[in-house]
Each structure stands twice: as C-alpha cells, then as structure tokens.
PDB file of C-alpha atoms and ligand atoms in Angstrom:
ATOM      1  CA  MET A   1      87.349  27.519 -33.500  1.00  0.00           C
ATOM      2  CA  ASP A   2      84.596  29.820 -32.363  1.00  0.00           C
ATOM      3  CA  ASP A   3      81.423  27.825 -33.060  1.00  0.00           C
ATOM      4  CA  TYR A   4      80.284  26.016 -29.884  1.00  0.00           C
ATOM      5  CA  ARG A   5      79.621  22.887 -31.935  1.00  0.00           C
ATOM      6  CA  ASP A   6      83.200  22.675 -33.219  1.00  0.00           C
ATOM      7  CA  ILE A   7      84.582  23.277 -29.730  1.00  0.00           C
ATOM      8  CA  ASN A   8      82.327  20.686 -28.077  1.00  0.00           C
ATOM      9  CA  ARG A   9      82.721  18.156 -30.892  1.00  0.00           C
ATOM     10  CA  ALA A  10      86.520  18.259 -30.556  1.00  0.00           C
ATOM     11  CA  ASN A  11      86.113  17.568 -26.853  1.00  0.00           C
ATOM     12  CA  TRP A  12      83.775  14.590 -27.395  1.00  0.00           C
ATOM     13  CA  ASP A  13      85.805  13.195 -30.296  1.00  0.00           C
ATOM     14  CA  GLU A  14      88.834  13.049 -28.049  1.00  0.00           C
ATOM     15  CA  ARG A  15      86.972  11.425 -25.142  1.00  0.00           C
ATOM     16  CA  ALA A  16      84.985   8.780 -27.061  1.00  0.00           C
ATOM     17  CA  PRO A  17      87.865   6.246 -27.480  1.00  0.00           C
ATOM     18  CA  ALA A  18      88.831   6.666 -23.819  1.00  0.00           C
ATOM     19  CA  HIS A  19      85.218   6.101 -22.791  1.00  0.00           C
ATOM     20  CA  ALA A  20      84.988   2.985 -24.974  1.00  0.00           C
ATOM     21  CA  THR A  21      87.916   1.430 -23.097  1.00  0.00           C
ATOM     22  CA  SER A  22      86.917   2.628 -19.624  1.00  0.00           C
ATOM     23  CA  PRO A  23      85.542   0.047 -17.173  1.00  0.00           C
ATOM     24  CA  ASP A  24      82.726   2.495 -16.447  1.00  0.00           C
ATOM     25  CA  TYR A  25      81.134   2.045 -19.913  1.00  0.00           C
ATOM     26  CA  ASN A  26      81.907  -1.719 -19.770  1.00  0.00           C
ATOM     27  CA  VAL A  27      81.926  -2.285 -23.530  1.00  0.00           C
ATOM     28  CA  GLN A  28      83.418  -5.737 -22.923  1.00  0.00           C
ATOM     29  CA  GLY A  29      80.325  -6.623 -20.882  1.00  0.00           C
ATOM     30  CA  PHE A  30      78.159  -5.996 -23.967  1.00  0.00           C
ATOM     31  CA  ILE A  31      80.423  -8.211 -26.076  1.00  0.00           C
ATOM     32  CA  ASP A  32      80.669 -11.037 -23.542  1.00  0.00           C
ATOM     33  CA  ASP A  33      76.981 -11.168 -22.609  1.00  0.00           C
ATOM     34  CA  PRO A  34      74.239 -10.613 -25.223  1.00  0.00           C
ATOM     35  CA  GLY A  35      71.806  -9.964 -22.353  1.00  0.00           C
ATOM     36  CA  HIS A  36      73.916  -7.234 -20.750  1.00  0.00           C
ATOM     37  CA  ILE A  37      72.330  -3.776 -20.506  1.00  0.00           C
ATOM     38  CA  SER A  38      73.819  -0.536 -19.186  1.00  0.00           C
ATOM     39  CA  HIS A  39      73.129   0.426 -15.600  1.00  0.00           C
ATOM     40  CA  VAL A  40      71.565   3.672 -16.911  1.00  0.00           C
ATOM     41  CA  VAL A  41      68.892   1.761 -18.825  1.00  0.00           C
ATOM     42  CA  ARG A  42      68.536  -0.765 -16.002  1.00  0.00           C
ATOM     43  CA  PHE A  43      67.685   2.161 -13.702  1.00  0.00           C
ATOM     44  CA  ASP A  44      65.194   3.480 -16.280  1.00  0.00           C
ATOM     45  CA  ARG A  45      63.309   0.205 -16.720  1.00  0.00           C
ATOM     46  CA  PRO A  46      60.561   0.610 -14.084  1.00  0.00           C
ATOM     47  CA  LEU A  47      59.491   3.972 -15.580  1.00  0.00           C
ATOM     48  CA  LEU A  48      60.318   3.051 -19.167  1.00  0.00           C
ATOM     49  CA  GLY A  49      58.030   0.007 -19.167  1.00  0.00           C
ATOM     50  CA  ASP A  50      57.872  -2.391 -22.086  1.00  0.00           C
ATOM     51  CA  VAL A  51      59.639  -1.012 -25.175  1.00  0.00           C
ATOM     52  CA  GLY A  52      59.317  -4.254 -27.159  1.00  0.00           C
ATOM     53  CA  GLY A  53      58.569  -3.568 -30.826  1.00  0.00           C
ATOM     54  CA  LEU A  54      58.833   0.224 -30.495  1.00  0.00           C
ATOM     55  CA  ARG A  55      60.719   2.156 -33.152  1.00  0.00           C
ATOM     56  CA  GLY A  56      63.086   4.368 -31.186  1.00  0.00           C
ATOM     57  CA  VAL A  57      65.729   7.030 -31.655  1.00  0.00           C
ATOM     58  CA  HIS A  58      68.372   7.833 -29.058  1.00  0.00           C
ATOM     59  CA  LEU A  59      69.475  11.458 -29.371  1.00  0.00           C
ATOM     60  CA  GLN A  60      73.078  12.220 -28.345  1.00  0.00           C
ATOM     61  CA  CYS A  61      73.786   8.488 -28.087  1.00  0.00           C
ATOM     62  CA  HIS A  62      77.563   8.850 -27.567  1.00  0.00           C
ATOM     63  CA  ILE A  63      79.276   5.424 -27.958  1.00  0.00           C
ATOM     64  CA  GLY A  64      75.941   3.612 -28.173  1.00  0.00           C
ATOM     65  CA  THR A  65      75.850   1.598 -24.953  1.00  0.00           C
ATOM     66  CA  ASP A  66      72.398   2.845 -23.869  1.00  0.00           C
ATOM     67  CA  THR A  67      71.127   2.574 -27.474  1.00  0.00           C
ATOM     68  CA  VAL A  68      72.189  -1.075 -27.637  1.00  0.00           C
ATOM     69  CA  SER A  69      70.619  -1.648 -24.217  1.00  0.00           C
ATOM     70  CA  LEU A  70      67.254  -0.384 -25.473  1.00  0.00           C
ATOM     71  CA  SER A  71      67.603  -2.623 -28.523  1.00  0.00           C
ATOM     72  CA  ARG A  72      68.232  -5.580 -26.218  1.00  0.00           C
ATOM     73  CA  LEU A  73      64.938  -4.726 -24.490  1.00  0.00           C
ATOM     74  CA  GLY A  74      63.201  -5.183 -27.832  1.00  0.00           C
ATOM     75  CA  ALA A  75      63.081  -1.670 -29.330  1.00  0.00           C
ATOM     76  CA  ARG A  76      64.252  -1.121 -32.913  1.00  0.00           C
ATOM     77  CA  MET A  77      66.829   1.589 -32.287  1.00  0.00           C
ATOM     78  CA  THR A  78      68.730   4.260 -34.153  1.00  0.00           C
ATOM     79  CA  GLY A  79      71.352   6.321 -32.335  1.00  0.00           C
ATOM     80  CA  LEU A  80      72.265   9.865 -33.337  1.00  0.00           C
ATOM     81  CA  ASP A  81      75.262  11.945 -32.278  1.00  0.00           C
ATOM     82  CA  PHE A  82      77.278  14.798 -33.805  1.00  0.00           C
ATOM     83  CA  SER A  83      80.656  13.351 -32.806  1.00  0.00           C
ATOM     84  CA  PRO A  84      82.051  11.225 -35.665  1.00  0.00           C
ATOM     85  CA  VAL A  85      84.421   9.432 -33.286  1.00  0.00           C
ATOM     86  CA  SER A  86      81.544   8.565 -30.936  1.00  0.00           C
ATOM     87  CA  ILE A  87      79.566   7.203 -33.900  1.00  0.00           C
ATOM     88  CA  GLU A  88      82.623   5.233 -35.035  1.00  0.00           C
ATOM     89  CA  GLN A  89      82.882   3.686 -31.545  1.00  0.00           C
ATOM     90  CA  ALA A  90      79.134   2.929 -31.501  1.00  0.00           C
ATOM     91  CA  ARG A  91      79.358   1.217 -34.901  1.00  0.00           C
ATOM     92  CA  SER A  92      82.405  -0.721 -33.760  1.00  0.00           C
ATOM     93  CA  LEU A  93      80.436  -1.871 -30.686  1.00  0.00           C
ATOM     94  CA  VAL A  94      77.552  -3.309 -32.726  1.00  0.00           C
ATOM     95  CA  ALA A  95      79.969  -4.821 -35.257  1.00  0.00           C
ATOM     96  CA  ARG A  96      81.347  -6.844 -32.356  1.00  0.00           C
ATOM     97  CA  THR A  97      78.052  -7.601 -30.560  1.00  0.00           C
ATOM     98  CA  ARG A  98      75.914  -8.124 -33.712  1.00  0.00           C
ATOM     99  CA  ASP A  99      73.106  -6.013 -32.252  1.00  0.00           C
ATOM    100  CA  ASP A 100      70.863  -4.650 -34.997  1.00  0.00           C
ATOM    101  CA  VAL A 101      71.238  -0.911 -34.310  1.00  0.00           C
ATOM    102  CA  ASN A 102      72.197   1.807 -36.751  1.00  0.00           C
ATOM    103  CA  PHE A 103      73.930   5.074 -35.977  1.00  0.00           C
ATOM    104  CA  VAL A 104      73.628   8.456 -37.667  1.00  0.00           C
ATOM    105  CA  GLU A 105      76.066  11.358 -37.401  1.00  0.00           C
ATOM    106  CA  SER A 106      74.201  14.652 -36.978  1.00  0.00           C
ATOM    107  CA  ASP A 107      73.702  17.667 -34.775  1.00  0.00           C
ATOM    108  CA  VAL A 108      70.530  17.245 -32.691  1.00  0.00           C
ATOM    109  CA  TYR A 109      69.008  20.332 -34.263  1.00  0.00           C
ATOM    110  CA  ASP A 110      69.422  18.715 -37.705  1.00  0.00           C
ATOM    111  CA  ALA A 111      68.034  15.334 -36.605  1.00  0.00           C
ATOM    112  CA  VAL A 112      64.795  15.552 -38.601  1.00  0.00           C
ATOM    113  CA  PRO A 113      66.426  15.756 -42.056  1.00  0.00           C
ATOM    114  CA  ALA A 114      69.327  13.527 -40.953  1.00  0.00           C
ATOM    115  CA  LEU A 115      66.814  10.776 -40.090  1.00  0.00           C
ATOM    116  CA  GLY A 116      65.023  11.259 -43.401  1.00  0.00           C
ATOM    117  CA  GLY A 117      61.860  12.657 -41.832  1.00  0.00           C
ATOM    118  CA  GLU A 118      61.090   9.342 -40.094  1.00  0.00           C
ATOM    119  CA  GLN A 119      58.886   9.538 -37.007  1.00  0.00           C
ATOM    120  CA  PHE A 120      59.369   7.356 -33.940  1.00  0.00           C
ATOM    121  CA  ASP A 121      57.364   5.714 -31.149  1.00  0.00           C
ATOM    122  CA  LEU A 122      60.096   6.569 -28.669  1.00  0.00           C
ATOM    123  CA  VAL A 123      62.581   9.433 -28.427  1.00  0.00           C
ATOM    124  CA  PHE A 124      65.122   8.599 -25.714  1.00  0.00           C
ATOM    125  CA  THR A 125      67.830  10.947 -24.449  1.00  0.00           C
ATOM    126  CA  GLY A 126      69.638  12.188 -21.384  1.00  0.00           C
ATOM    127  CA  ILE A 127      72.427  11.804 -18.813  1.00  0.00           C
ATOM    128  CA  GLY A 128      74.520  14.762 -19.849  1.00  0.00           C
ATOM    129  CA  ALA A 129      72.764  15.614 -23.123  1.00  0.00           C
ATOM    130  CA  LEU A 130      70.630  18.770 -22.792  1.00  0.00           C
ATOM    131  CA  CYS A 131      73.465  20.842 -21.291  1.00  0.00           C
ATOM    132  CA  TRP A 132      75.203  20.902 -24.708  1.00  0.00           C
ATOM    133  CA  LEU A 133      72.274  22.639 -26.401  1.00  0.00           C
ATOM    134  CA  PRO A 134      71.866  26.417 -26.284  1.00  0.00           C
ATOM    135  CA  SER A 135      68.098  26.498 -26.794  1.00  0.00           C
ATOM    136  CA  ILE A 136      65.692  24.118 -25.104  1.00  0.00           C
ATOM    137  CA  SER A 137      62.834  25.432 -27.266  1.00  0.00           C
ATOM    138  CA  ARG A 138      64.666  24.442 -30.420  1.00  0.00           C
ATOM    139  CA  TRP A 139      65.321  20.997 -28.950  1.00  0.00           C
ATOM    140  CA  ALA A 140      61.608  20.603 -28.142  1.00  0.00           C
ATOM    141  CA  VAL A 141      60.714  21.474 -31.762  1.00  0.00           C
ATOM    142  CA  THR A 142      63.044  18.680 -32.898  1.00  0.00           C
ATOM    143  CA  VAL A 143      61.683  16.160 -30.379  1.00  0.00           C
ATOM    144  CA  SER A 144      58.096  16.894 -31.357  1.00  0.00           C
ATOM    145  CA  ALA A 145      58.882  16.536 -35.071  1.00  0.00           C
ATOM    146  CA  LEU A 146      60.590  13.184 -34.434  1.00  0.00           C
ATOM    147  CA  LEU A 147      57.604  11.697 -32.582  1.00  0.00           C
ATOM    148  CA  LYS A 148      54.704   9.909 -34.237  1.00  0.00           C
ATOM    149  CA  PRO A 149      51.300  10.902 -32.890  1.00  0.00           C
ATOM    150  CA  GLY A 150      50.989   8.782 -29.743  1.00  0.00           C
ATOM    151  CA  GLY A 151      54.804   8.570 -29.494  1.00  0.00           C
ATOM    152  CA  ARG A 152      56.672   9.232 -26.249  1.00  0.00           C
ATOM    153  CA  LEU A 153      59.714  11.191 -25.148  1.00  0.00           C
ATOM    154  CA  PHE A 154      61.682   9.545 -22.329  1.00  0.00           C
ATOM    155  CA  ILE A 155      64.459  11.521 -20.728  1.00  0.00           C
ATOM    156  CA  ARG A 156      66.477  10.982 -17.596  1.00  0.00           C
ATOM    157  CA  GLU A 157      68.863  13.825 -17.158  1.00  0.00           C
ATOM    158  CA  GLY A 158      71.100  15.559 -14.632  1.00  0.00           C
ATOM    159  CA  HIS A 159      68.901  17.962 -12.690  1.00  0.00           C
ATOM    160  CA  PRO A 160      69.350  21.663 -13.513  1.00  0.00           C
ATOM    161  CA  MET A 161      69.803  22.239  -9.763  1.00  0.00           C
ATOM    162  CA  LEU A 162      72.808  19.901  -9.832  1.00  0.00           C
ATOM    163  CA  TRP A 163      74.333  21.709 -12.821  1.00  0.00           C
ATOM    164  CA  SER A 164      74.069  25.026 -10.943  1.00  0.00           C
ATOM    165  CA  LEU A 165      76.320  23.939  -8.038  1.00  0.00           C
ATOM    166  CA  THR A 166      79.997  24.700  -7.397  1.00  0.00           C
ATOM    167  CA  ASP A 167      82.477  21.864  -7.114  1.00  0.00           C
ATOM    168  CA  ALA A 168      82.671  20.008  -3.826  1.00  0.00           C
ATOM    169  CA  ARG A 169      83.601  22.203  -0.856  1.00  0.00           C
ATOM    170  CA  PRO A 170      85.449  21.035   2.277  1.00  0.00           C
ATOM    171  CA  ASP A 171      82.514  22.162   4.461  1.00  0.00           C
ATOM    172  CA  GLY A 172      80.085  19.991   2.434  1.00  0.00           C
ATOM    173  CA  LEU A 173      77.782  22.898   1.695  1.00  0.00           C
ATOM    174  CA  LEU A 174      76.023  22.946  -1.666  1.00  0.00           C
ATOM    175  CA  VAL A 175      76.531  26.377  -3.170  1.00  0.00           C
ATOM    176  CA  VAL A 176      74.693  27.702  -6.216  1.00  0.00           C
ATOM    177  CA  ASP A 177      77.219  29.482  -8.413  1.00  0.00           C
ATOM    178  CA  PHE A 178      76.239  28.748 -12.024  1.00  0.00           C
ATOM    179  CA  PRO A 179      73.071  29.586 -13.952  1.00  0.00           C
ATOM    180  CA  TYR A 180      69.931  27.608 -13.191  1.00  0.00           C
ATOM    181  CA  PHE A 181      67.938  29.231 -15.993  1.00  0.00           C
ATOM    182  CA  GLU A 182      68.821  29.158 -19.682  1.00  0.00           C
ATOM    183  CA  ARG A 183      70.988  32.100 -20.693  1.00  0.00           C
ATOM    184  CA  THR A 184      72.113  33.199 -24.149  1.00  0.00           C
ATOM    185  CA  GLU A 185      75.777  33.154 -23.126  1.00  0.00           C
ATOM    186  CA  ALA A 186      77.412  29.771 -22.717  1.00  0.00           C
ATOM    187  CA  THR A 187      79.161  28.733 -19.542  1.00  0.00           C
ATOM    188  CA  VAL A 188      82.699  28.049 -20.716  1.00  0.00           C
ATOM    189  CA  TRP A 189      84.691  25.311 -18.987  1.00  0.00           C
ATOM    190  CA  ASP A 190      88.352  24.374 -19.286  1.00  0.00           C
ATOM    191  CA  GLU A 191      88.738  20.874 -17.863  1.00  0.00           C
ATOM    192  CA  GLY A 192      91.367  18.255 -18.668  1.00  0.00           C
ATOM    193  CA  GLY A 193      89.468  15.248 -17.347  1.00  0.00           C
ATOM    194  CA  THR A 194      86.305  13.323 -17.986  1.00  0.00           C
ATOM    195  CA  TYR A 195      83.588  11.636 -15.934  1.00  0.00           C
ATOM    196  CA  VAL A 196      84.837   8.047 -16.198  1.00  0.00           C
ATOM    197  CA  GLU A 197      87.908   6.181 -14.992  1.00  0.00           C
ATOM    198  CA  THR A 198      90.697   6.510 -17.598  1.00  0.00           C
ATOM    199  CA  ASP A 199      94.429   7.141 -17.896  1.00  0.00           C
ATOM    200  CA  ALA A 200      93.966   9.084 -21.152  1.00  0.00           C
ATOM    201  CA  VAL A 201      95.391  12.578 -21.358  1.00  0.00           C
ATOM    202  CA  PHE A 202      93.262  15.131 -23.231  1.00  0.00           C
ATOM    203  CA  THR A 203      94.221  18.258 -25.131  1.00  0.00           C
ATOM    204  CA  ALA A 204      90.728  19.449 -26.177  1.00  0.00           C
ATOM    205  CA  THR A 205      89.743  20.789 -22.788  1.00  0.00           C
ATOM    206  CA  THR A 206      87.261  23.583 -23.549  1.00  0.00           C
ATOM    207  CA  THR A 207      83.493  23.115 -23.608  1.00  0.00           C
ATOM    208  CA  HIS A 208      80.519  25.428 -23.943  1.00  0.00           C
ATOM    209  CA  SER A 209      77.365  24.449 -22.076  1.00  0.00           C
ATOM    210  CA  TRP A 210      73.968  25.784 -21.019  1.00  0.00           C
ATOM    211  CA  ASN A 211      71.601  24.989 -18.201  1.00  0.00           C
ATOM    212  CA  HIS A 212      67.819  24.782 -18.676  1.00  0.00           C
ATOM    213  CA  GLY A 213      65.455  25.091 -15.729  1.00  0.00           C
ATOM    214  CA  LEU A 214      62.987  22.286 -15.123  1.00  0.00           C
ATOM    215  CA  GLY A 215      60.052  24.617 -15.815  1.00  0.00           C
ATOM    216  CA  GLU A 216      61.698  25.781 -19.041  1.00  0.00           C
ATOM    217  CA  ILE A 217      62.028  22.169 -20.218  1.00  0.00           C
ATOM    218  CA  VAL A 218      58.409  21.305 -19.387  1.00  0.00           C
ATOM    219  CA  MET A 219      57.048  24.483 -20.968  1.00  0.00           C
ATOM    220  CA  ALA A 220      59.172  24.098 -24.119  1.00  0.00           C
ATOM    221  CA  LEU A 221      57.657  20.640 -24.653  1.00  0.00           C
ATOM    222  CA  GLN A 222      54.164  21.925 -23.866  1.00  0.00           C
ATOM    223  CA  ALA A 223      54.614  24.738 -26.400  1.00  0.00           C
ATOM    224  CA  GLU A 224      55.160  22.040 -29.044  1.00  0.00           C
ATOM    225  CA  GLY A 225      51.911  20.351 -28.053  1.00  0.00           C
ATOM    226  CA  LEU A 226      53.421  17.484 -26.039  1.00  0.00           C
ATOM    227  CA  GLN A 227      51.573  16.354 -22.919  1.00  0.00           C
ATOM    228  CA  LEU A 228      53.481  15.697 -19.718  1.00  0.00           C
ATOM    229  CA  ALA A 229      53.135  12.014 -18.815  1.00  0.00           C
ATOM    230  CA  GLY A 230      55.463  11.878 -15.819  1.00  0.00           C
ATOM    231  CA  LEU A 231      58.064  13.889 -13.935  1.00  0.00           C
ATOM    232  CA  VAL A 232      60.026  12.162 -11.185  1.00  0.00           C
ATOM    233  CA  GLU A 233      62.996  13.714  -9.386  1.00  0.00           C
ATOM    234  CA  HIS A 234      65.730  11.399  -8.095  1.00  0.00           C
ATOM    235  CA  ASP A 235      68.375  11.921  -5.416  1.00  0.00           C
ATOM    236  CA  SER A 236      70.986  10.103  -7.524  1.00  0.00           C
ATOM    237  CA  VAL A 237      72.886  10.258 -10.827  1.00  0.00           C
ATOM    238  CA  PRO A 238      74.849   7.572 -12.707  1.00  0.00           C
ATOM    239  CA  TRP A 239      78.218   9.347 -12.413  1.00  0.00           C
ATOM    240  CA  GLU A 240      80.140  11.024  -9.601  1.00  0.00           C
ATOM    241  CA  ALA A 241      78.812  14.506 -10.294  1.00  0.00           C
ATOM    242  CA  LEU A 242      80.216  16.087  -7.124  1.00  0.00           C
ATOM    243  CA  PRO A 243      83.557  14.291  -6.608  1.00  0.00           C
ATOM    244  CA  GLY A 244      84.345  13.604  -2.975  1.00  0.00           C
ATOM    245  CA  GLN A 245      80.787  14.363  -1.845  1.00  0.00           C
ATOM    246  CA  MET A 246      78.969  11.344  -3.280  1.00  0.00           C
ATOM    247  CA  THR A 247      78.761   7.607  -2.568  1.00  0.00           C
ATOM    248  CA  LYS A 248      78.029   4.917  -5.167  1.00  0.00           C
ATOM    249  CA  ASP A 249      75.352   2.326  -4.491  1.00  0.00           C
ATOM    250  CA  ASP A 250      75.218  -1.233  -5.786  1.00  0.00           C
ATOM    251  CA  ARG A 251      73.141  -0.113  -8.802  1.00  0.00           C
ATOM    252  CA  GLY A 252      75.913   2.259  -9.976  1.00  0.00           C
ATOM    253  CA  GLU A 253      74.040   5.372  -8.813  1.00  0.00           C
ATOM    254  CA  TRP A 254      75.804   8.192  -6.962  1.00  0.00           C
ATOM    255  CA  ARG A 255      74.096  10.314  -4.292  1.00  0.00           C
ATOM    256  CA  LEU A 256      75.238  12.807  -1.713  1.00  0.00           C
ATOM    257  CA  THR A 257      76.945  10.995   1.168  1.00  0.00           C
ATOM    258  CA  ASP A 258      75.695  13.592   3.624  1.00  0.00           C
ATOM    259  CA  ARG A 259      71.914  14.112   3.669  1.00  0.00           C
ATOM    260  CA  PRO A 260      71.140  13.092   0.061  1.00  0.00           C
ATOM    261  CA  TRP A 261      67.587  14.405   0.493  1.00  0.00           C
ATOM    262  CA  ARG A 262      68.958  17.938   0.043  1.00  0.00           C
ATOM    263  CA  LEU A 263      69.442  17.646  -3.711  1.00  0.00           C
ATOM    264  CA  PRO A 264      67.360  16.586  -6.716  1.00  0.00           C
ATOM    265  CA  ALA A 265      70.315  15.141  -8.641  1.00  0.00           C
ATOM    266  CA  SER A 266      68.464  13.839 -11.714  1.00  0.00           C
ATOM    267  CA  TYR A 267      64.936  13.583 -13.057  1.00  0.00           C
ATOM    268  CA  THR A 268      62.912  11.402 -15.398  1.00  0.00           C
ATOM    269  CA  LEU A 269      60.505  13.252 -17.649  1.00  0.00           C
ATOM    270  CA  GLN A 270      58.073  11.624 -20.039  1.00  0.00           C
ATOM    271  CA  ALA A 271      55.876  13.449 -22.531  1.00  0.00           C
ATOM    272  CA  VAL A 272      53.512  12.160 -25.184  1.00  0.00           C
ATOM    273  CA  LYS A 273      52.600  13.633 -28.563  1.00  0.00           C
ATOM    274  CA  PRO A 274      48.798  13.447 -28.653  1.00  0.00           C
ATOM    275  CA  GLU A 275      46.945  11.653 -31.421  1.00  0.00           C
ATOM    276  CA  PRO A 276      45.096  14.117 -33.661  1.00  0.00           C
TER     277      PRO A 276
HETATM  278  C1  LIG B 301      77.438  12.518 -21.947  1.00  0.00           C
HETATM  279  S1  LIG B 301      77.081  11.991 -23.579  1.00  0.00           S
HETATM  280  C2  LIG B 301      75.426  11.548 -23.288  1.00  0.00           C
HETATM  281  C3  LIG B 301      75.124  10.203 -23.850  1.00  0.00           C
HETATM  282  C4  LIG B 301      74.795   9.092 -22.889  1.00  0.00           C
HETATM  283  N1  LIG B 301      74.185   9.556 -21.704  1.00  0.00           N
HETATM  284  C5  LIG B 301      76.024   8.297 -22.594  1.00  0.00           C
HETATM  285  O1  LIG B 301      76.671   8.543 -21.570  1.00  0.00           O
HETATM  286  O2  LIG B 301      76.360   7.415 -23.375  1.00  0.00           O
HETATM  287  C6  LIG B 301      76.844  13.496 -24.508  1.00  0.00           C
HETATM  288  C7  LIG B 301      76.819  13.268 -26.005  1.00  0.00           C
HETATM  289  O3  LIG B 301      76.200  14.399 -26.603  1.00  0.00           O
HETATM  290  C8  LIG B 301      76.797  14.594 -27.870  1.00  0.00           C
HETATM  291  N2  LIG B 301      76.483  15.956 -28.312  1.00  0.00           N
HETATM  292  C9  LIG B 301      76.844  17.119 -27.742  1.00  0.00           C
HETATM  293  N3  LIG B 301      76.322  18.161 -28.419  1.00  0.00           N
HETATM  294  C10 LIG B 301      75.615  17.627 -29.458  1.00  0.00           C
HETATM  295  C11 LIG B 301      74.861  18.192 -30.516  1.00  0.00           C
HETATM  296  N4  LIG B 301      74.735  19.519 -30.652  1.00  0.00           N
HETATM  297  N5  LIG B 301      74.266  17.375 -31.399  1.00  0.00           N
HETATM  298  C12 LIG B 301      74.414  16.012 -31.288  1.00  0.00           C
HETATM  299  N6  LIG B 301      75.134  15.418 -30.304  1.00  0.00           N
HETATM  300  C13 LIG B 301      75.722  16.221 -29.392  1.00  0.00           C
HETATM  301  C14 LIG B 301      78.263  14.330 -27.626  1.00  0.00           C
HETATM  302  O4  LIG B 301      78.960  14.039 -28.812  1.00  0.00           O
HETATM  303  C15 LIG B 301      78.197  13.154 -26.655  1.00  0.00           C
HETATM  304  O5  LIG B 301      78.338  11.947 -27.342  1.00  0.00           O
END
C-alpha cells in the first residue's frame, strides 16, 4: 500500500469495531435511551443553536454517533465516511436505534458526486477529521459545493497548535515538534493504540496525516466565498490528547491539568455560504 487513503482506511477499518464496543463511544447509551446524544454534540449545542428541520451532512462521520445525535436534535442527517467498516457500524447503530439517518461510503474529496450533487443547510465535521486530508483548499472546495446558499459549515476540531506538540513530557513542558502549517509531505505515524478505552489489539498501525494552520483553514474557506460566522478557541478536547497531562471534567472534556490556559486545544469555526 502506498496511497495514503489505503493506509489510513486500513487503520480506521480495524479500529471501527473496537470503537463501537468501547465505553467511550457509548453505543449502548444510544440504544437504551432515544434521547441520548454524544458528549461531543452536547458540547456543541450552545454554538450550534437550533438545527431542527435542517438538512445536514456529517463529513467523516466514523461510526455515526455524532450524526445520530444531530438527527435527535431534529436535523435530517446523512453521514459520510471512506471506511466501509465504520459505515457498517454506523448502519448497524441506526438499525438498532431506528433513527432515520443514512450513511454513504466515500472519500471526502468525492463527497459531491457521492451525495448525488445534493446541497445542504448544514455541513458538520470535526474532532479528528481534517488531519487526514492533505489539502485544506481541496476540502474547502468540497464544503462550499455541498452547501446551499445560506447554508452553514459547523466544525469543532482539534486545534492545529495541539497537533504540533510532542507527546507528554515528564517536565510538563509543551514542546512544538511537528508541523503547524500544511506541508506536502505527510507526517507518518506508527502507533498500535487508539484514542478510546479498548482491549483490542491492532495490526494496521501506520497512518499518514497533515496539519493545517488556523489561518490556512479560514483563508481556504474564504477563497471559496464562505463568510466567517464565528471562531472560538477552547482549552479542552473530547479525548485525552496528551496522555498523562490532561484531566477530564464532568462534561467529558479533557484539558491540561497544569495551567490549561497555555493551550488552545480545540476550536469551533462556523462559516456561511452567502445568498446570491
Ligand atoms: C476520528 S474520526 C472523526 C469522526 C468523529 N469525530 C467521531 O469521533 O466519531 C475520523 C474519521 O475520518 C474518516 N476519514 C479519514 N480520512 C478520510 C477521507 N479521506 N475521506 C473520508 N473519511 C475519512 C475515518 O474513516 C474516520 O472514521
């Protein structure tokens, strides 16, 4: 395998079943309680506002828990992901919960034809999504094409500053060691684990990823004619991004234990496609 997509897809395909049975994704919670929503979407709600009646697409939806959550808030959702095993898990979730959500298997860059040219009121994405894409400009072209005039992009994502840091150090210092800006070359990782609690053992351990600076993301969207409607930086993320250096709060958010004000750990960006 030498295409980044094949390498990354193998990694996600192997992790999806382990994620679906991990307490951290709490699939059983969705089955047991038709009002249950993920803590990611619960965090988003104040900025997301009322999504009732909106036609939405969730790019890089993984096993569908955030997609179903948005549907439970009243949006008519489609989830899209390039990992067939993730899509299988997402479909299995809604088969058990009876939520009316459909899932499409496609690379993000092919989302426009894969979704039949449909345009949406809401494009939702994030939490470990953009880092798998080599070109933020190409992503912005896709997002713009997927939005109806007046439609909105909502993204909460790991902050590019966070992605640039080394693993936790005994002295607690935050050290920048990886690219902040987008580079042509991928950063190649070889990691046996995953970001949730699981006993699963993985063999597909290689991934290729890219960082994109905050300015690069904003300007890529602006170049496609989208108007920035909000940009909020947060000191927390919904997973333990720097193991051993973070503490979880009662909303499921992790922030630096020591002086959390040092690091923008995630951000919420909203952008609107103007009406003609
Ligand atoms: C960390 S998950 C993010 C989803 C969501 N935050 C969650 O945790 O459920 C990343 C997802 O991106 C998908 N992905 C990675 N590269 C992709 C690509 N080029 N096109 C479509 N999906 C992709 C993976 O299959 C995976 O399901």
